[in-house]
Short mmCIF file of N, CA and C in Angstrom, two decimals:
data_model
loop_
_atom_site.label_atom_id
_atom_site.label_comp_id
_atom_site.label_asym_id
_atom_site.label_seq_id
_atom_site.Cartn_x
_atom_site.Cartn_y
_atom_site.Cartn_z
N GLY A 1 0.94 -1.28 0.00
CA GLY A 1 0.08 -0.12 -0.18
C GLY A 1 0.84 1.08 -0.24
N SER A 2 0.05 2.18 -0.32
CA SER A 2 0.87 3.69 -0.47
C SER A 2 0.77 4.31 0.92
N THR A 3 1.60 5.00 1.78
CA THR A 3 1.11 6.29 2.91
C THR A 3 1.00 7.12 2.11
N PRO A 4 0.27 7.59 3.25
CA PRO A 4 -0.44 9.39 3.03
C PRO A 4 0.72 10.04 2.26
N GLU A 5 2.00 9.85 2.79
CA GLU A 5 2.73 10.94 2.23
C GLU A 5 3.04 10.51 0.29
N ASP A 6 3.06 9.30 0.04
CA ASP A 6 3.23 8.76 -1.12
C ASP A 6 2.30 9.49 -1.96
N VAL A 7 0.72 9.66 -1.72
CA VAL A 7 -0.41 9.94 -2.38
C VAL A 7 -0.18 11.50 -2.63
N ILE A 8 0.15 12.34 -1.30
CA ILE A 8 0.25 13.71 -1.65
C ILE A 8 1.30 13.64 -2.42
N ALA A 9 2.48 13.05 -2.55
CA ALA A 9 3.61 13.33 -3.52
C ALA A 9 3.23 12.96 -4.80
N ALA A 10 2.20 12.30 -5.16
CA ALA A 10 1.75 12.11 -6.36
C ALA A 10 0.79 13.02 -6.77
N LEU A 11 -0.16 13.71 -5.83
CA LEU A 11 -0.68 14.51 -6.49
C LEU A 11 -0.40 15.55 -6.95
N LEU A 12 0.29 16.06 -5.99
CA LEU A 12 1.13 17.45 -6.14
C LEU A 12 1.49 17.73 -7.57
N PRO A 13 2.22 17.17 -8.26
CA PRO A 13 2.42 17.97 -9.67
C PRO A 13 1.32 18.02 -10.72
N VAL A 14 -0.23 17.42 -10.33
CA VAL A 14 -1.24 17.27 -11.04
C VAL A 14 -2.49 17.62 -10.70
N ALA A 15 -2.40 17.96 -9.04
CA ALA A 15 -3.44 18.75 -8.62
C ALA A 15 -3.65 19.89 -7.71
N HIS A 16 -4.68 20.48 -7.47
CA HIS A 16 -4.47 21.81 -6.24
C HIS A 16 -5.70 21.44 -5.31
N LEU A 17 -4.99 21.68 -3.72
CA LEU A 17 -5.70 21.66 -2.86
C LEU A 17 -6.83 22.82 -2.52
N VAL A 18 -7.97 23.01 -2.70
CA VAL A 18 -8.45 23.92 -2.73
C VAL A 18 -10.40 23.62 -1.96
N GLN A 19 -10.22 24.79 -0.78
CA GLN A 19 -11.17 24.45 0.06
C GLN A 19 -11.45 22.57 0.69
N GLY A 20 -10.45 21.88 0.77
CA GLY A 20 -10.15 20.45 1.18
C GLY A 20 -10.52 19.51 0.12
N CYS A 21 -10.35 19.67 -0.70
CA CYS A 21 -10.79 18.79 -2.27
C CYS A 21 -9.55 19.12 -3.10
N TRP A 22 -9.27 18.00 -3.75
CA TRP A 22 -8.26 17.84 -4.34
C TRP A 22 -8.84 18.36 -5.85
N VAL A 23 -8.38 19.17 -6.75
CA VAL A 23 -8.66 19.71 -7.71
C VAL A 23 -7.99 19.55 -9.20
N ALA A 24 -8.36 18.80 -9.72
CA ALA A 24 -7.03 19.16 -11.43
C ALA A 24 -6.60 20.13 -11.68
N ALA A 25 -5.21 19.96 -11.54
CA ALA A 25 -4.51 21.09 -12.51
C ALA A 25 -4.93 21.79 -13.55
N SER A 26 -4.53 23.03 -13.77
CA SER A 26 -5.56 23.63 -14.65
C SER A 26 -4.66 23.45 -16.15
N ALA A 27 -3.55 22.91 -15.90
CA ALA A 27 -2.90 22.77 -17.09
C ALA A 27 -3.04 21.09 -17.87
N LEU A 28 -3.76 20.74 -16.68
CA LEU A 28 -4.30 19.15 -17.41
C LEU A 28 -6.13 19.30 -17.67
N ARG A 29 -6.73 20.23 -17.14
CA ARG A 29 -8.11 20.84 -17.89
C ARG A 29 -8.38 21.31 -19.29
N CYS A 30 -7.33 21.90 -19.40
CA CYS A 30 -7.29 23.13 -20.30
C CYS A 30 -7.25 23.31 -21.41
N GLY A 31 -6.29 21.80 -22.30
CA GLY A 31 -5.81 21.51 -23.21
C GLY A 31 -4.84 22.81 -24.03
N GLY A 32 -3.83 22.93 -22.94
CA GLY A 32 -3.23 24.18 -23.67
C GLY A 32 -3.47 25.63 -23.81
N ASP A 33 -4.60 25.84 -23.53
CA ASP A 33 -4.99 26.99 -23.73
C ASP A 33 -4.62 27.94 -22.59
N ALA A 34 -3.42 28.56 -22.94
CA ALA A 34 -3.14 29.83 -21.80
C ALA A 34 -3.77 30.55 -21.06
N ARG A 35 -4.93 31.34 -21.89
CA ARG A 35 -5.58 31.84 -21.42
C ARG A 35 -6.55 31.31 -20.62
N ARG A 36 -7.18 30.14 -20.79
CA ARG A 36 -8.12 29.56 -20.02
C ARG A 36 -7.25 28.94 -18.53
N GLU A 37 -6.07 28.44 -18.86
CA GLU A 37 -5.30 28.32 -17.79
C GLU A 37 -5.12 29.20 -16.59
N GLN A 38 -5.17 30.32 -17.19
CA GLN A 38 -4.88 31.31 -16.07
C GLN A 38 -5.68 32.20 -15.50
N ALA A 39 -6.96 31.99 -16.35
CA ALA A 39 -8.62 32.37 -16.03
C ALA A 39 -8.90 31.15 -15.02
N ARG A 40 -8.70 29.80 -15.05
CA ARG A 40 -9.43 28.71 -14.16
C ARG A 40 -7.94 29.03 -12.49
N ASP A 41 -6.52 28.99 -13.03
CA ASP A 41 -5.94 29.50 -11.97
C ASP A 41 -6.21 30.56 -10.99
N ALA A 42 -6.77 31.54 -11.59
CA ALA A 42 -7.22 33.06 -10.71
C ALA A 42 -8.30 32.49 -9.85
N ILE A 43 -9.35 31.71 -10.54
CA ILE A 43 -10.41 31.20 -10.51
C ILE A 43 -10.01 30.35 -9.17
N LEU A 44 -9.78 29.46 -9.41
CA LEU A 44 -9.13 28.57 -7.91
C LEU A 44 -8.37 29.21 -6.96
N LEU A 45 -7.29 29.82 -7.08
CA LEU A 45 -6.82 31.06 -5.95
C LEU A 45 -7.88 31.48 -5.05
N HIS A 46 -8.65 32.23 -5.81
CA HIS A 46 -9.65 32.79 -5.34
C HIS A 46 -10.25 31.92 -4.26
N PHE A 47 -10.88 30.57 -4.71
CA PHE A 47 -11.48 29.49 -4.16
C PHE A 47 -10.69 29.06 -3.09
N SER A 48 -9.69 28.91 -3.16
CA SER A 48 -8.38 28.50 -1.69
C SER A 48 -8.63 29.39 -0.83
N ARG A 49 -9.02 30.77 -1.07
CA ARG A 49 -9.06 32.00 0.19
C ARG A 49 -10.78 32.00 0.68
N ASP A 50 -11.26 31.63 0.00
CA ASP A 50 -12.33 31.78 0.34
C ASP A 50 -13.58 31.05 -0.64
N SER A 51 -14.31 30.29 0.37
CA SER A 51 -15.46 29.27 -0.63
C SER A 51 -16.64 30.14 -1.46
N ARG A 52 -16.61 31.85 -0.73
CA ARG A 52 -17.48 32.41 -1.88
C ARG A 52 -17.02 33.59 -2.71
N MET A 53 -17.57 33.80 -3.67
CA MET A 53 -17.43 34.68 -5.04
C MET A 53 -18.26 35.80 -5.30
N GLN A 54 -18.23 37.00 -5.53
CA GLN A 54 -19.41 37.90 -5.92
C GLN A 54 -19.07 37.74 -7.68
N SER A 55 -20.14 37.57 -8.32
CA SER A 55 -20.16 37.59 -9.82
C SER A 55 -19.06 38.59 -10.24
N ASP A 56 -19.18 39.67 -9.61
CA ASP A 56 -17.87 40.78 -10.52
C ASP A 56 -16.66 40.72 -10.08
N VAL A 57 -16.62 39.14 -9.12
CA VAL A 57 -14.81 39.81 -8.77
C VAL A 57 -14.14 40.10 -9.92
N PHE A 58 -14.35 39.77 -10.99
CA PHE A 58 -12.95 40.12 -12.35
C PHE A 58 -13.04 41.43 -12.74
N GLY A 59 -13.91 42.33 -12.06
CA GLY A 59 -14.40 43.52 -12.24
C GLY A 59 -15.52 44.03 -13.23
N ARG A 60 -15.75 44.99 -13.08
CA ARG A 60 -17.15 45.79 -13.69
C ARG A 60 -16.34 46.23 -15.19
N GLY A 61 -17.21 46.59 -16.47
CA GLY A 61 -16.86 47.22 -17.72
C GLY A 61 -16.64 45.89 -18.46
N PRO A 62 -16.50 45.79 -19.98
CA PRO A 62 -16.20 44.68 -20.88
C PRO A 62 -14.51 44.38 -20.88
N PRO A 63 -14.60 43.13 -20.81
CA PRO A 63 -13.10 42.32 -21.22
C PRO A 63 -13.12 43.12 -22.26
N PRO A 64 -11.30 42.73 -22.28
CA PRO A 64 -10.73 42.81 -23.75
C PRO A 64 -11.58 42.12 -24.80
N ALA A 65 -11.41 42.45 -25.87
CA ALA A 65 -11.97 41.55 -27.20
C ALA A 65 -10.55 40.53 -27.46
N PRO A 66 -11.31 39.19 -27.51
CA PRO A 66 -10.24 37.87 -27.98
C PRO A 66 -9.32 38.39 -29.25
N PRO A 67 -8.65 37.39 -29.15
CA PRO A 67 -7.33 37.38 -30.06
C PRO A 67 -8.71 36.52 -31.30
N PRO A 68 -8.53 36.64 -32.93
CA PRO A 68 -9.29 36.04 -33.43
C PRO A 68 -9.33 34.32 -33.92
N GLY A 69 -10.36 34.38 -33.52
CA GLY A 69 -10.56 32.54 -33.48
C GLY A 69 -10.49 32.04 -32.11
N GLU A 70 -10.74 32.96 -31.01
CA GLU A 70 -10.28 32.64 -29.77
C GLU A 70 -12.02 33.28 -28.96
N HIS A 71 -12.23 32.70 -27.88
CA HIS A 71 -13.24 32.83 -27.02
C HIS A 71 -13.09 34.04 -26.52
N GLY A 72 -13.79 34.85 -25.63
CA GLY A 72 -13.43 35.89 -24.91
C GLY A 72 -13.55 35.73 -23.60
N LEU A 73 -12.58 35.93 -22.74
CA LEU A 73 -11.92 35.92 -20.95
C LEU A 73 -13.54 35.61 -20.43
N GLU A 74 -14.75 36.66 -20.41
CA GLU A 74 -15.81 36.24 -20.04
C GLU A 74 -16.59 34.94 -20.46
N LYS A 75 -16.54 34.83 -21.59
CA LYS A 75 -17.13 33.14 -22.02
C LYS A 75 -16.61 32.37 -21.02
N ILE A 76 -14.92 32.61 -21.25
CA ILE A 76 -14.11 31.38 -20.66
C ILE A 76 -14.18 31.18 -19.00
N ARG A 77 -14.25 32.35 -18.21
CA ARG A 77 -14.69 32.27 -16.82
C ARG A 77 -15.83 31.73 -16.55
N ARG A 78 -17.24 31.94 -17.50
CA ARG A 78 -18.38 31.45 -17.01
C ARG A 78 -18.27 29.88 -17.47
N GLU A 79 -17.79 29.48 -18.04
CA GLU A 79 -17.39 28.32 -18.18
C GLU A 79 -16.60 27.26 -17.47
N ILE A 80 -15.68 27.82 -16.55
CA ILE A 80 -14.63 27.56 -15.75
C ILE A 80 -15.91 27.72 -14.38
N LEU A 81 -16.46 28.86 -14.10
CA LEU A 81 -17.27 28.81 -13.07
C LEU A 81 -17.84 27.53 -12.75
N ALA A 82 -18.49 27.57 -13.97
CA ALA A 82 -20.08 26.69 -14.18
C ALA A 82 -19.12 25.13 -13.64
N GLU A 83 -17.94 24.80 -13.99
CA GLU A 83 -17.14 23.51 -13.48
C GLU A 83 -16.90 23.53 -12.09
N LEU A 84 -16.99 24.74 -11.32
CA LEU A 84 -15.99 24.71 -9.94
C LEU A 84 -17.18 25.33 -9.33
N ALA A 85 -18.46 25.93 -9.39
CA ALA A 85 -18.66 26.81 -8.64
C ALA A 85 -20.42 26.40 -8.99
N VAL A 86 -21.22 26.56 -7.74
CA VAL A 86 -22.34 26.72 -8.00
C VAL A 86 -23.14 28.26 -7.43
N VAL A 87 -24.57 28.33 -8.25
CA VAL A 87 -24.97 29.92 -8.08
C VAL A 87 -25.57 29.93 -6.41
N ARG A 88 -25.32 30.98 -5.59
CA ARG A 88 -26.02 30.78 -4.52
C ARG A 88 -27.17 32.06 -4.78
N VAL A 89 -28.43 31.32 -4.33
CA VAL A 89 -29.86 31.99 -4.36
C VAL A 89 -29.99 31.82 -3.03
N SER A 90 -30.78 33.19 -2.35
CA SER A 90 -31.26 33.42 -0.99
C SER A 90 -32.74 33.33 -0.65
N SER A 91 -33.23 32.78 0.66
CA SER A 91 -34.42 32.15 0.62
C SER A 91 -35.64 32.99 -0.03
N THR A 92 -35.00 34.43 -0.37
CA THR A 92 -36.12 35.21 -1.21
C THR A 92 -36.23 35.05 -3.08
N GLY A 93 -34.78 34.20 -3.05
CA GLY A 93 -34.58 33.71 -4.41
C GLY A 93 -33.60 34.66 -5.65
N ALA A 94 -33.07 35.99 -4.67
CA ALA A 94 -32.44 36.50 -5.17
C ALA A 94 -30.86 36.00 -5.90
N ARG A 95 -30.12 36.42 -6.69
CA ARG A 95 -28.79 35.57 -6.85
C ARG A 95 -27.85 36.40 -5.59
N GLY A 96 -27.05 35.69 -5.05
CA GLY A 96 -26.44 35.85 -4.55
C GLY A 96 -24.85 36.03 -4.11
N GLY A 97 -24.43 35.86 -5.82
CA GLY A 97 -23.24 35.09 -5.89
C GLY A 97 -22.97 34.19 -6.41
N LEU A 98 -21.66 32.92 -6.10
CA LEU A 98 -21.21 32.25 -6.65
C LEU A 98 -20.79 31.52 -4.90
N LYS A 99 -20.33 30.02 -4.92
CA LYS A 99 -20.04 29.48 -4.11
C LYS A 99 -19.35 28.41 -4.72
N SER A 100 -18.24 27.90 -4.07
CA SER A 100 -17.52 26.52 -4.78
C SER A 100 -18.05 25.44 -4.44
N ALA A 101 -18.36 24.57 -5.25
CA ALA A 101 -18.88 23.39 -5.49
C ALA A 101 -18.58 22.59 -4.05
N SER A 102 -17.06 22.67 -3.76
CA SER A 102 -16.73 21.77 -2.54
C SER A 102 -17.42 22.44 -0.97
N ALA A 103 -18.06 23.84 -1.44
CA ALA A 103 -18.28 24.58 0.12
C ALA A 103 -19.81 23.69 0.23
#
């Protein structure tokens, strides 16, 4: 059998520990898309510090136009957040930002 240290040593190169859950490293999930990796890493970093995120955490205003043939950064963020988070809804039905799916 493997020791807990062996398991952690095997996970470190391929995963991040976020809110007590191991999450696949962005390099494995983003297929070499550097913009998607950076956006995913920023979201994971935020969730490693706080299990909740306001919808406008990335700032207001229009994001810069994507390079030709690529998705816009806002679309990339929405896709990543759909994988990692759920929308919080208050008892009155108001949307209240996002929380990590592991929280």
